[in-house]
Amino acid sequence: MTQHPILEIKGLHKRFADHHVLRGIDFSVAPGERVAIIGGSGSGKSTFLRCMNFMETPSEGEVWLDGTRIGTERNGRVTYPEKQLCSVRERLGMVFQQFNLFPHMTVIQNVMEGLVTVKGMPKAEARRIAEAELAKVGLSEKHDAWPGRLSGGQQQRVAIARALSMQPEVLLFDEPTSSLDPELVGEVLRVINTLAGEGRTMLLVTHELGFAYHFATKVIFLADGVFHEVGTPDEVLKNPQKPRTQDFLRRFGEFAF
Amino acid sequence: MNYTPDFSVVWANWPVLLRGLVVTIEIWLPSIAMGLAGGFLIAQARLSRRRWLSGGSLVYVELFRDTPVLIQLIWFYYAFPILVGVQLSPFAAALLGLTLNTSAYASEIFRGGIKSIHRGQMEGALAIGMSRAQAMRRVILPQVVKRMLPAFTNRTIEVAKMSSLASVISVHELMYQGRLLSSTYYRPFEILTAVAFIYLVLIYPGTFLAGRLEKHLARSS
């Protein structure tokens, strides 16, 4: 029996004014799948990810989470009630390129915030969970530090702990290492890899093709707002069939040694 | 100059000055509190994508920023009642005028503050499941208040000083009592000096505390 998808997208379009970024995407993720989304800048890969948890509102198309259609359709117009979006976002954790930690809160407060404010959890219990998540990303000793005092890699690990604290069913990573100094990339990728080992469902937009190869169960090459090529890491990254994919990968490998 | 100052007139009339001071505080603090709350709402309207909301609030803000406060207070006492058919007491007119004036200035402070917070902060808050209101309260506003504290302090001080204009519509606040005393006793030097000093004592602690608070808040950045 095939498992029913945790997340499903049908006919997704996204336009910004007269800029047509996503041009009809159908997509589904089964529980435990790890999907890497690659593509050139401006290909729409971040926008695609951001449509899943409604950081961007789709211009057209349907998003289904665990068998439930998100939004209410009336007279051909879809509206998204805030309550429903909040619960969707609670269930789909997101990690951003720029971390987006709250600078006026300490590390542990950042991780506790969703538990206390969104889930209404007592502080003591939230603290216990936050401590466990921080231990998982290897930052137990930084509880009371201000985010601004941490390195980029440490900040991103706090952001991952913050996303994990909500016990999301799916994790969305939007270029999590793109704004890091090269020597800090590894510590973040190692954390993501640990999460992969736990069988979590994850979507990763990335330029780290080597990591994508080892991490993903499925790779998507996005170009011109459509899925240009989809397959296993071996199929897409080692034996791409389409010239456009081949060209993209060749440019990445140009200065390999 | 062979004028001999005699401050006994101030001591003899301190209950009158104290009564004036109480009225000054009664205009000042409520108009700041209500003005800040109103200013926050107007800032939301200014930042709205709905044209009529952002346009309307822009007109409101400019009306209060680009006309003299003195005219605003007098207008609310003499003209506004004709418009609505209800006579306001001098105190009510002054309170209304100062509150609306403060809300216009405060809205610009809030708007600048909210716009200066990176969009990623709102997204970071929404992404863990917060509503917009929760994100505003827990994530955006604390940062705005911190960043805008000097501007809010200035406004608070400004309103304390502006409240003295209420004397022209005969609100019995500190300035009014001071002028009354000085013309009664022909001792403007002593009395007006004392009044200025009372304003200084009233306002300075606020400036001082705001400075301390700012340093305290600067820890995290």
CSV table of C-alpha atoms in Angstrom, one decimal:
chain,number,residue,atom,x,y,z
A,1,MET,CA,0.0,0.0,0.0
A,2,THR,CA,1.3,3.4,-0.8
A,3,GLN,CA,1.2,5.9,2.0
A,4,HIS,CA,-1.0,8.9,1.4
A,5,PRO,CA,1.0,12.1,1.0
A,6,ILE,CA,1.5,14.4,4.0
A,7,LEU,CA,1.7,17.4,1.7
A,8,GLU,CA,0.3,17.7,-1.8
A,9,ILE,CA,0.3,20.6,-4.3
A,10,LYS,CA,-1.9,20.8,-7.3
A,11,GLY,CA,-1.6,23.2,-10.2
A,12,LEU,CA,0.4,25.8,-8.2
A,13,HIS,CA,1.0,29.2,-9.9
A,14,LYS,CA,2.5,32.3,-8.3
A,15,ARG,CA,2.6,35.7,-9.9
A,16,PHE,CA,4.2,38.8,-8.5
A,17,ALA,CA,2.6,41.7,-10.4
A,18,ASP,CA,3.4,40.8,-14.0
A,19,HIS,CA,6.2,38.4,-13.1
A,20,HIS,CA,5.0,34.8,-13.4
A,21,VAL,CA,7.3,32.9,-11.1
A,22,LEU,CA,5.7,29.5,-10.7
A,23,ARG,CA,3.9,28.1,-13.7
A,24,GLY,CA,1.8,25.1,-12.8
A,25,ILE,CA,3.4,22.7,-10.3
A,26,ASP,CA,2.0,19.4,-9.1
A,27,PHE,CA,3.9,17.8,-6.2
A,28,SER,CA,3.4,15.5,-3.3
A,29,VAL,CA,5.5,14.4,-0.4
A,30,ALA,CA,5.1,11.1,1.4
A,31,PRO,CA,5.9,10.9,5.1
A,32,GLY,CA,9.6,10.3,5.6
A,33,GLU,CA,10.6,11.6,2.2
A,34,ARG,CA,13.5,14.1,1.9
A,35,VAL,CA,13.3,16.3,-1.1
A,36,ALA,CA,16.1,18.6,-2.3
A,37,ILE,CA,15.0,21.4,-4.6
A,38,ILE,CA,17.8,22.9,-6.7
A,39,GLY,CA,17.9,25.4,-9.5
A,40,GLY,CA,19.4,28.7,-10.6
A,41,SER,CA,18.7,31.9,-8.7
A,42,GLY,CA,15.3,33.3,-9.8
A,43,SER,CA,14.1,29.9,-10.8
A,44,GLY,CA,11.3,30.1,-8.2
A,45,LYS,CA,12.6,27.5,-5.8
A,46,SER,CA,12.3,29.6,-2.6
A,47,THR,CA,8.9,30.9,-3.7
A,48,PHE,CA,7.8,27.3,-4.2
A,49,LEU,CA,8.9,26.4,-0.7
A,50,ARG,CA,7.3,29.5,0.8
A,51,CYS,CA,4.0,28.7,-0.8
A,52,MET,CA,3.8,25.5,1.2
A,53,ASN,CA,3.4,27.4,4.6
A,54,PHE,CA,1.9,30.4,3.0
A,55,MET,CA,4.7,32.8,3.5
A,56,GLU,CA,3.6,33.6,0.0
A,57,THR,CA,0.0,33.2,-1.0
A,58,PRO,CA,-0.4,31.0,-4.1
A,59,SER,CA,-2.0,32.9,-7.0
A,60,GLU,CA,-3.6,29.7,-8.2
A,61,GLY,CA,-3.7,26.0,-7.2
A,62,GLU,CA,-4.3,23.9,-4.2
A,63,VAL,CA,-2.3,23.0,-1.1
A,64,TRP,CA,-3.3,19.9,0.8
A,65,LEU,CA,-1.9,19.0,4.2
A,66,ASP,CA,-2.5,15.4,5.4
A,67,GLY,CA,-5.7,15.1,3.3
A,68,THR,CA,-7.1,18.5,4.0
A,69,ARG,CA,-7.4,21.3,1.5
A,70,ILE,CA,-6.0,24.5,2.9
A,71,GLY,CA,-8.3,27.6,2.3
A,72,THR,CA,-11.9,28.0,1.6
A,73,GLU,CA,-13.2,28.3,-1.9
A,74,ARG,CA,-16.2,30.5,-2.5
A,75,ASN,CA,-17.4,31.7,-5.9
A,76,GLY,CA,-14.1,30.7,-7.4
A,77,ARG,CA,-12.1,32.8,-5.0
A,78,VAL,CA,-10.0,31.1,-2.3
A,79,THR,CA,-9.6,32.7,1.1
A,80,TYR,CA,-7.2,31.6,3.7
A,81,PRO,CA,-8.5,32.0,7.3
A,82,GLU,CA,-5.7,33.1,9.6
A,83,LYS,CA,-6.5,30.4,12.1
A,84,GLN,CA,-6.0,27.7,9.6
A,85,LEU,CA,-2.8,29.3,8.3
A,86,CYS,CA,-1.5,29.4,11.9
A,87,SER,CA,-2.1,25.7,12.4
A,88,VAL,CA,-0.6,24.9,9.0
A,89,ARG,CA,2.6,26.8,9.9
A,90,GLU,CA,2.7,25.2,13.3
A,91,ARG,CA,2.8,21.8,11.5
A,92,LEU,CA,5.3,22.8,8.8
A,93,GLY,CA,8.4,24.1,10.5
A,94,MET,CA,10.5,26.6,8.4
A,95,VAL,CA,14.2,27.5,8.6
A,96,PHE,CA,15.2,30.7,6.8
A,97,GLN,CA,18.3,31.8,5.0
A,98,GLN,CA,18.7,34.8,7.3
A,99,PHE,CA,17.8,32.8,10.5
A,100,ASN,CA,15.2,35.4,11.6
A,101,LEU,CA,15.9,34.9,15.3
A,102,PHE,CA,14.2,37.4,17.6
A,103,PRO,CA,17.1,39.7,18.7
A,104,HIS,CA,15.3,40.9,21.8
A,105,MET,CA,15.0,37.4,23.3
A,106,THR,CA,17.8,35.1,24.5
A,107,VAL,CA,18.5,31.8,22.8
A,108,ILE,CA,16.3,29.8,25.1
A,109,GLN,CA,13.5,32.4,24.9
A,110,ASN,CA,13.6,32.1,21.1
A,111,VAL,CA,13.1,28.4,21.3
A,112,MET,CA,10.4,28.6,24.0
A,113,GLU,CA,8.5,31.4,22.3
A,114,GLY,CA,6.3,29.2,20.0
A,115,LEU,CA,5.5,26.8,22.8
A,116,VAL,CA,4.4,29.5,25.2
A,117,THR,CA,2.7,31.9,22.9
A,118,VAL,CA,1.3,29.6,20.2
A,119,LYS,CA,0.7,26.3,22.1
A,120,GLY,CA,0.0,28.0,25.4
A,121,MET,CA,2.4,25.7,27.3
A,122,PRO,CA,3.5,26.5,30.9
A,123,LYS,CA,6.9,28.1,30.9
A,124,ALA,CA,8.6,25.3,32.9
A,125,GLU,CA,7.5,22.7,30.5
A,126,ALA,CA,8.4,24.8,27.5
A,127,ARG,CA,11.9,25.3,29.0
A,128,ARG,CA,12.4,21.6,29.4
A,129,ILE,CA,11.5,21.0,25.7
A,130,ALA,CA,13.6,24.0,24.5
A,131,GLU,CA,16.6,22.6,26.5
A,132,ALA,CA,16.3,19.3,24.8
A,133,GLU,CA,16.1,20.8,21.3
A,134,LEU,CA,19.1,23.0,22.0
A,135,ALA,CA,21.0,20.0,23.2
A,136,LYS,CA,20.1,18.3,20.0
A,137,VAL,CA,21.7,21.1,17.9
A,138,GLY,CA,24.7,21.1,20.2
A,139,LEU,CA,24.1,24.5,21.9
A,140,SER,CA,23.3,23.6,25.4
A,141,GLU,CA,25.9,26.0,26.7
A,142,LYS,CA,24.4,29.0,24.9
A,143,HIS,CA,20.9,29.1,26.6
A,144,ASP,CA,21.2,32.6,27.9
A,145,ALA,CA,23.2,34.2,25.1
A,146,TRP,CA,21.7,36.9,22.9
A,147,PRO,CA,21.4,35.7,19.3
A,148,GLY,CA,23.5,38.7,18.1
A,149,ARG,CA,26.5,37.3,20.0
A,150,LEU,CA,26.5,34.0,18.2
A,151,SER,CA,28.1,33.0,14.9
A,152,GLY,CA,26.0,32.5,11.9
A,153,GLY,CA,26.2,28.8,12.2
A,154,GLN,CA,25.2,28.9,15.8
A,155,GLN,CA,22.3,31.2,15.0
A,156,GLN,CA,21.0,28.9,12.3
A,157,ARG,CA,21.2,25.9,14.7
A,158,VAL,CA,19.1,27.9,17.2
A,159,ALA,CA,16.6,28.6,14.4
A,160,ILE,CA,16.5,24.9,13.7
A,161,ALA,CA,15.9,24.2,17.4
A,162,ARG,CA,13.1,26.8,17.4
A,163,ALA,CA,11.4,25.1,14.4
A,164,LEU,CA,11.8,21.6,16.0
A,165,SER,CA,10.3,22.8,19.3
A,166,MET,CA,6.9,22.9,17.7
A,167,GLN,CA,7.2,19.2,16.8
A,168,PRO,CA,6.4,19.9,13.1
A,169,GLU,CA,5.3,17.1,10.8
A,170,VAL,CA,7.4,18.5,7.9
A,171,LEU,CA,10.5,20.7,8.0
A,172,LEU,CA,11.1,23.3,5.3
A,173,PHE,CA,14.6,24.6,4.8
A,174,ASP,CA,15.0,27.7,2.6
A,175,GLU,CA,18.7,27.8,1.7
A,176,PRO,CA,19.8,27.3,5.3
A,177,THR,CA,23.5,27.7,4.6
A,178,SER,CA,23.5,30.3,1.8
A,179,SER,CA,24.3,33.2,4.1
A,180,LEU,CA,27.0,31.4,6.2
A,181,ASP,CA,30.7,31.7,5.9
A,182,PRO,CA,32.1,28.5,4.2
A,183,GLU,CA,33.6,27.1,7.4
A,184,LEU,CA,30.3,27.3,9.3
A,185,VAL,CA,28.3,25.4,6.6
A,186,GLY,CA,29.3,22.0,7.9
A,187,GLU,CA,28.0,22.4,11.5
A,188,VAL,CA,24.5,23.3,10.1
A,189,LEU,CA,24.5,20.5,7.5
A,190,ARG,CA,25.5,18.0,10.2
A,191,VAL,CA,22.5,18.9,12.2
A,192,ILE,CA,20.2,18.6,9.2
A,193,ASN,CA,21.7,15.2,8.5
A,194,THR,CA,21.0,14.1,12.1
A,195,LEU,CA,17.3,15.0,11.5
A,196,ALA,CA,17.3,13.0,8.3
A,197,GLY,CA,18.5,10.0,10.3
A,198,GLU,CA,15.4,10.3,12.5
A,199,GLY,CA,13.2,9.7,9.5
A,200,ARG,CA,11.7,13.2,9.4
A,201,THR,CA,9.9,14.6,6.4
A,202,MET,CA,12.0,17.4,5.0
A,203,LEU,CA,12.1,19.8,2.0
A,204,LEU,CA,15.4,21.5,1.4
A,205,VAL,CA,16.1,24.3,-1.1
A,206,THR,CA,19.8,24.4,-1.5
A,207,HIS,CA,22.9,25.2,-3.6
A,208,GLU,CA,24.9,22.5,-1.7
A,209,LEU,CA,24.6,19.8,-4.4
A,210,GLY,CA,27.0,17.4,-2.7
A,211,PHE,CA,24.9,17.6,0.5
A,212,ALA,CA,21.7,17.2,-1.5
A,213,TYR,CA,23.1,14.0,-3.1
A,214,HIS,CA,23.7,12.4,0.3
A,215,PHE,CA,20.6,13.8,2.0
A,216,ALA,CA,17.8,13.5,-0.4
A,217,THR,CA,15.5,10.7,-1.4
A,218,LYS,CA,14.3,12.8,-4.3
A,219,VAL,CA,15.8,15.7,-6.2
A,220,ILE,CA,13.9,18.3,-8.1
A,221,PHE,CA,15.5,20.6,-10.6
A,222,LEU,CA,13.4,23.7,-11.0
A,223,ALA,CA,13.7,26.0,-14.0
A,224,ASP,CA,11.4,28.7,-15.4
A,225,GLY,CA,8.9,28.0,-12.7
A,226,VAL,CA,8.3,24.3,-13.5
A,227,PHE,CA,9.7,21.0,-12.4
A,228,HIS,CA,12.2,20.5,-15.2
A,229,GLU,CA,13.6,17.2,-14.0
A,230,VAL,CA,12.6,15.0,-11.0
A,231,GLY,CA,14.2,11.8,-9.8
A,232,THR,CA,16.5,10.1,-7.3
A,233,PRO,CA,19.7,11.9,-6.5
A,234,ASP,CA,21.5,9.5,-8.8
A,235,GLU,CA,19.2,10.2,-11.7
A,236,VAL,CA,19.1,14.0,-11.4
A,237,LEU,CA,22.5,14.8,-10.1
A,238,LYS,CA,24.6,12.0,-11.7
A,239,ASN,CA,22.8,11.1,-14.9
A,240,PRO,CA,20.6,14.1,-15.8
A,241,GLN,CA,18.6,13.5,-19.0
A,242,LYS,CA,17.7,17.0,-19.9
A,243,PRO,CA,20.2,19.4,-21.5
A,244,ARG,CA,19.2,22.3,-19.1
A,245,THR,CA,19.8,20.2,-16.0
A,246,GLN,CA,23.1,19.0,-17.5
A,247,ASP,CA,24.2,22.5,-18.2
A,248,PHE,CA,23.3,23.7,-14.7
A,249,LEU,CA,25.3,20.9,-13.1
A,250,ARG,CA,28.2,21.4,-15.4
A,251,ARG,CA,28.4,25.1,-14.3
A,252,PHE,CA,28.5,23.9,-10.7
A,253,GLY,CA,31.2,21.4,-11.4
A,254,GLU,CA,33.3,23.8,-13.5
A,255,PHE,CA,35.9,24.5,-10.8
A,256,ALA,CA,35.7,21.2,-9.0
A,257,PHE,CA,39.1,19.5,-8.4
B,1,MET,CA,18.3,96.9,38.7
B,2,ASN,CA,17.2,97.2,42.3
B,3,TYR,CA,14.4,94.8,42.3
B,4,THR,CA,14.3,92.6,45.5
B,5,PRO,CA,12.8,89.2,44.7
B,6,ASP,CA,10.4,88.0,47.4
B,7,PHE,CA,9.6,84.3,47.0
B,8,SER,CA,7.3,84.3,50.0
B,9,VAL,CA,4.4,84.9,47.6
B,10,VAL,CA,5.2,81.5,46.0
B,11,TRP,CA,5.2,79.8,49.4
B,12,ALA,CA,2.0,81.5,50.4
B,13,ASN,CA,0.3,80.2,47.3
B,14,TRP,CA,1.7,76.7,47.0
B,15,PRO,CA,-1.7,75.0,47.3
B,16,VAL,CA,-2.9,76.9,44.2
B,17,LEU,CA,0.2,76.0,42.2
B,18,LEU,CA,-0.1,72.4,43.4
B,19,ARG,CA,-3.7,72.3,42.2
B,20,GLY,CA,-2.5,73.6,38.8
B,21,LEU,CA,0.2,70.9,38.7
B,22,VAL,CA,-2.4,68.2,39.4
B,23,VAL,CA,-4.5,69.4,36.5
B,24,THR,CA,-1.4,69.6,34.2
B,25,ILE,CA,-0.7,65.9,35.1
B,26,GLU,CA,-4.3,65.1,34.5
B,27,ILE,CA,-4.1,66.4,30.9
B,28,TRP,CA,-0.5,65.2,30.3
B,29,LEU,CA,-0.5,61.5,31.2
B,30,PRO,CA,-3.9,60.5,29.8
B,31,SER,CA,-3.3,62.3,26.5
B,32,ILE,CA,0.1,60.6,26.2
B,33,ALA,CA,-1.4,57.2,27.1
B,34,MET,CA,-4.4,57.5,24.8
B,35,GLY,CA,-2.3,59.3,22.1
B,36,LEU,CA,0.1,56.3,22.0
B,37,ALA,CA,-2.7,53.8,21.8
B,38,GLY,CA,-4.4,55.8,19.1
B,39,GLY,CA,-1.1,56.4,17.3
B,40,PHE,CA,-0.5,52.6,17.1
B,41,LEU,CA,-3.9,52.1,15.5
B,42,ILE,CA,-3.3,55.0,13.0
B,43,ALA,CA,0.1,53.5,12.1
B,44,GLN,CA,-1.6,50.2,11.3
B,45,ALA,CA,-4.0,52.1,9.1
B,46,ARG,CA,-1.1,54.0,7.4
B,47,LEU,CA,0.6,50.7,6.7
B,48,SER,CA,-2.6,49.1,5.4
B,49,ARG,CA,-2.8,48.1,1.7
B,50,ARG,CA,-6.3,49.5,1.6
B,51,ARG,CA,-6.1,52.9,-0.1
B,52,TRP,CA,-8.9,54.6,1.9
B,53,LEU,CA,-7.3,53.6,5.2
B,54,SER,CA,-3.7,54.6,4.4
B,55,GLY,CA,-4.9,57.8,2.6
B,56,GLY,CA,-7.3,58.8,5.3
B,57,SER,CA,-4.8,58.3,8.1
B,58,LEU,CA,-2.2,60.3,6.1
B,59,VAL,CA,-4.6,63.3,5.9
B,60,TYR,CA,-5.2,62.9,9.6
B,61,VAL,CA,-1.6,62.9,10.5
B,62,GLU,CA,-0.8,65.9,8.2
B,63,LEU,CA,-3.7,67.9,9.6
B,64,PHE,CA,-2.3,67.7,13.1
B,65,ARG,CA,1.4,68.0,12.2
B,66,ASP,CA,1.0,70.9,9.9
B,67,THR,CA,-1.1,73.3,12.0
B,68,PRO,CA,-0.2,75.0,15.2
B,69,VAL,CA,-1.2,73.2,18.4
B,70,LEU,CA,-2.5,76.4,19.8
B,71,ILE,CA,-5.1,76.6,17.0
B,72,GLN,CA,-6.0,72.9,17.5
B,73,LEU,CA,-6.8,73.5,21.1
B,74,ILE,CA,-8.8,76.6,20.5
B,75,TRP,CA,-10.5,74.9,17.6
B,76,PHE,CA,-11.6,72.0,19.8
B,77,TYR,CA,-13.0,74.4,22.4
B,78,TYR,CA,-14.8,76.9,20.1
B,79,ALA,CA,-15.3,75.3,16.7
B,80,PHE,CA,-15.7,71.6,17.3
B,81,PRO,CA,-18.9,72.1,19.5
B,82,ILE,CA,-20.6,73.9,16.6
B,83,LEU,CA,-19.8,70.9,14.4
B,84,VAL,CA,-21.1,68.3,16.8
B,85,GLY,CA,-23.6,70.3,18.8
B,86,VAL,CA,-22.2,69.5,22.2
B,87,GLN,CA,-20.3,72.0,24.3
B,88,LEU,CA,-17.1,70.6,25.7
B,89,SER,CA,-15.6,71.7,29.0
B,90,PRO,CA,-12.2,73.4,28.6
B,91,PHE,CA,-10.5,70.4,30.2
B,92,ALA,CA,-12.3,68.0,27.8
B,93,ALA,CA,-11.4,70.1,24.8
B,94,ALA,CA,-7.7,70.3,25.8
B,95,LEU,CA,-7.6,66.6,26.5
B,96,LEU,CA,-9.2,65.8,23.2
B,97,GLY,CA,-6.9,68.1,21.2
B,98,LEU,CA,-3.7,67.0,22.9
B,99,THR,CA,-4.7,63.3,22.6
B,100,LEU,CA,-5.4,63.6,18.9
B,101,ASN,CA,-2.3,65.7,18.3
B,102,THR,CA,-0.1,63.1,20.1
B,103,SER,CA,-1.7,60.2,18.2
B,104,ALA,CA,-0.7,61.9,14.9
B,105,TYR,CA,2.9,62.2,16.0
B,106,ALA,CA,3.0,58.9,17.7
B,107,SER,CA,1.7,57.1,14.6
B,108,GLU,CA,4.6,58.4,12.6
B,109,ILE,CA,7.0,57.1,15.2
B,110,PHE,CA,5.3,53.7,15.3
B,111,ARG,CA,5.2,53.6,11.5
B,112,GLY,CA,8.9,54.4,11.1
B,113,GLY,CA,9.7,51.8,13.8
B,114,ILE,CA,7.6,49.0,12.3
B,115,LYS,CA,9.0,49.7,8.8
B,116,SER,CA,12.5,49.6,10.2
B,117,ILE,CA,12.1,46.1,11.5
B,118,HIS,CA,13.2,43.6,8.9
B,119,ARG,CA,10.4,41.6,7.2
B,120,GLY,CA,12.1,38.4,8.3
B,121,GLN,CA,11.1,39.1,11.9
B,122,MET,CA,7.4,38.9,11.0
B,123,GLU,CA,8.1,35.8,8.9
B,124,GLY,CA,10.0,34.2,11.7
B,125,ALA,CA,7.1,34.7,14.0
B,126,LEU,CA,4.4,33.6,11.6
B,127,ALA,CA,6.5,30.5,10.7
B,128,ILE,CA,6.1,29.1,14.2
B,129,GLY,CA,2.4,29.5,14.0
B,130,MET,CA,1.8,33.0,15.5
B,131,SER,CA,-1.1,35.1,14.3
B,132,ARG,CA,-0.3,38.6,13.0
B,133,ALA,CA,-1.5,40.1,16.3
B,134,GLN,CA,0.7,37.8,18.3
B,135,ALA,CA,3.7,38.5,16.1
B,136,MET,CA,3.1,42.2,16.5
B,137,ARG,CA,2.8,42.0,20.3
B,138,ARG,CA,5.6,39.5,21.0
B,139,VAL,CA,8.1,40.2,18.3
B,140,ILE,CA,7.6,43.5,16.4
B,141,LEU,CA,6.4,45.9,19.0
B,142,PRO,CA,9.1,45.1,21.7
B,143,GLN,CA,11.7,45.9,19.1
B,144,VAL,CA,9.9,49.0,17.9
B,145,VAL,CA,9.5,50.4,21.4
B,146,LYS,CA,13.2,49.7,22.1
B,147,ARG,CA,14.3,51.4,18.9
B,148,MET,CA,11.9,54.3,19.2
B,149,LEU,CA,12.2,55.0,22.9
B,150,PRO,CA,14.1,58.2,22.3
B,151,ALA,CA,11.4,59.5,20.0
B,152,PHE,CA,8.6,58.5,22.4
B,153,THR,CA,10.5,60.2,25.3
B,154,ASN,CA,10.7,63.4,23.2
B,155,ARG,CA,7.1,63.3,22.4
B,156,THR,CA,6.2,62.8,26.1
B,157,ILE,CA,8.2,65.8,27.1
B,158,GLU,CA,6.8,67.8,24.2
B,159,VAL,CA,3.2,67.1,25.4
B,160,ALA,CA,4.0,68.1,29.0
B,161,LYS,CA,5.2,71.5,27.6
B,162,MET,CA,2.3,71.8,25.1
B,163,SER,CA,-0.2,71.2,28.0
B,164,SER,CA,0.6,74.7,29.2
B,165,LEU,CA,-1.2,76.0,26.1
B,166,ALA,CA,-4.4,74.8,27.6
B,167,SER,CA,-4.3,77.9,29.8
B,168,VAL,CA,-5.6,79.9,26.9
B,169,ILE,CA,-8.9,78.1,26.9
B,170,SER,CA,-8.9,78.6,30.7
B,171,VAL,CA,-8.1,75.0,31.8
B,172,HIS,CA,-7.0,75.5,35.4
B,173,GLU,CA,-3.6,73.9,35.0
B,174,LEU,CA,-0.2,75.1,36.2
B,175,MET,CA,0.4,77.8,33.6
B,176,TYR,CA,-3.1,79.2,34.1
B,177,GLN,CA,-2.7,79.4,37.9
B,178,GLY,CA,0.8,80.9,37.5
B,179,ARG,CA,-0.6,83.7,35.2
B,180,LEU,CA,-3.5,84.3,37.5
B,181,LEU,CA,-1.2,84.6,40.6
B,182,SER,CA,1.3,86.8,38.9
B,183,SER,CA,-1.4,89.3,37.8
B,184,THR,CA,-3.0,89.2,41.2
B,185,TYR,CA,0.2,89.8,43.2
B,186,TYR,CA,2.2,91.7,40.5
B,187,ARG,CA,5.1,89.3,41.2
B,188,PRO,CA,5.6,87.8,37.7
B,189,PHE,CA,9.3,87.3,38.3
B,190,GLU,CA,8.9,85.0,41.4
B,191,ILE,CA,5.8,83.2,40.3
B,192,LEU,CA,6.7,82.5,36.7
B,193,THR,CA,10.2,81.4,37.7
B,194,ALA,CA,8.6,79.1,40.2
B,195,VAL,CA,6.2,77.8,37.5
B,196,ALA,CA,9.1,77.1,35.1
B,197,PHE,CA,11.0,75.4,37.9
B,198,ILE,CA,8.0,73.1,38.6
B,199,TYR,CA,7.8,72.1,34.9
B,200,LEU,CA,11.5,71.3,35.1
B,201,VAL,CA,11.0,69.1,38.1
B,202,LEU,CA,8.1,67.5,36.5
B,203,ILE,CA,9.8,66.7,33.2
B,204,TYR,CA,13.4,65.9,34.2
B,205,PRO,CA,12.8,62.6,36.0
B,206,GLY,CA,11.2,61.3,32.8
B,207,THR,CA,14.2,62.2,30.7
B,208,PHE,CA,16.5,60.7,33.3
B,209,LEU,CA,14.5,57.4,33.6
B,210,ALA,CA,14.2,57.1,29.8
B,211,GLY,CA,18.0,57.4,29.5
B,212,ARG,CA,18.5,54.6,32.1
B,213,LEU,CA,15.9,52.4,30.4
B,214,GLU,CA,17.5,52.9,27.0
B,215,LYS,CA,20.9,51.7,28.4
B,216,HIS,CA,19.2,48.8,30.1
B,217,LEU,CA,17.5,47.7,26.8
B,218,ALA,CA,20.7,48.2,24.8
B,219,ARG,CA,22.1,45.1,26.5
B,220,SER,CA,20.6,42.7,24.0
B,221,SER,CA,22.1,44.3,20.9
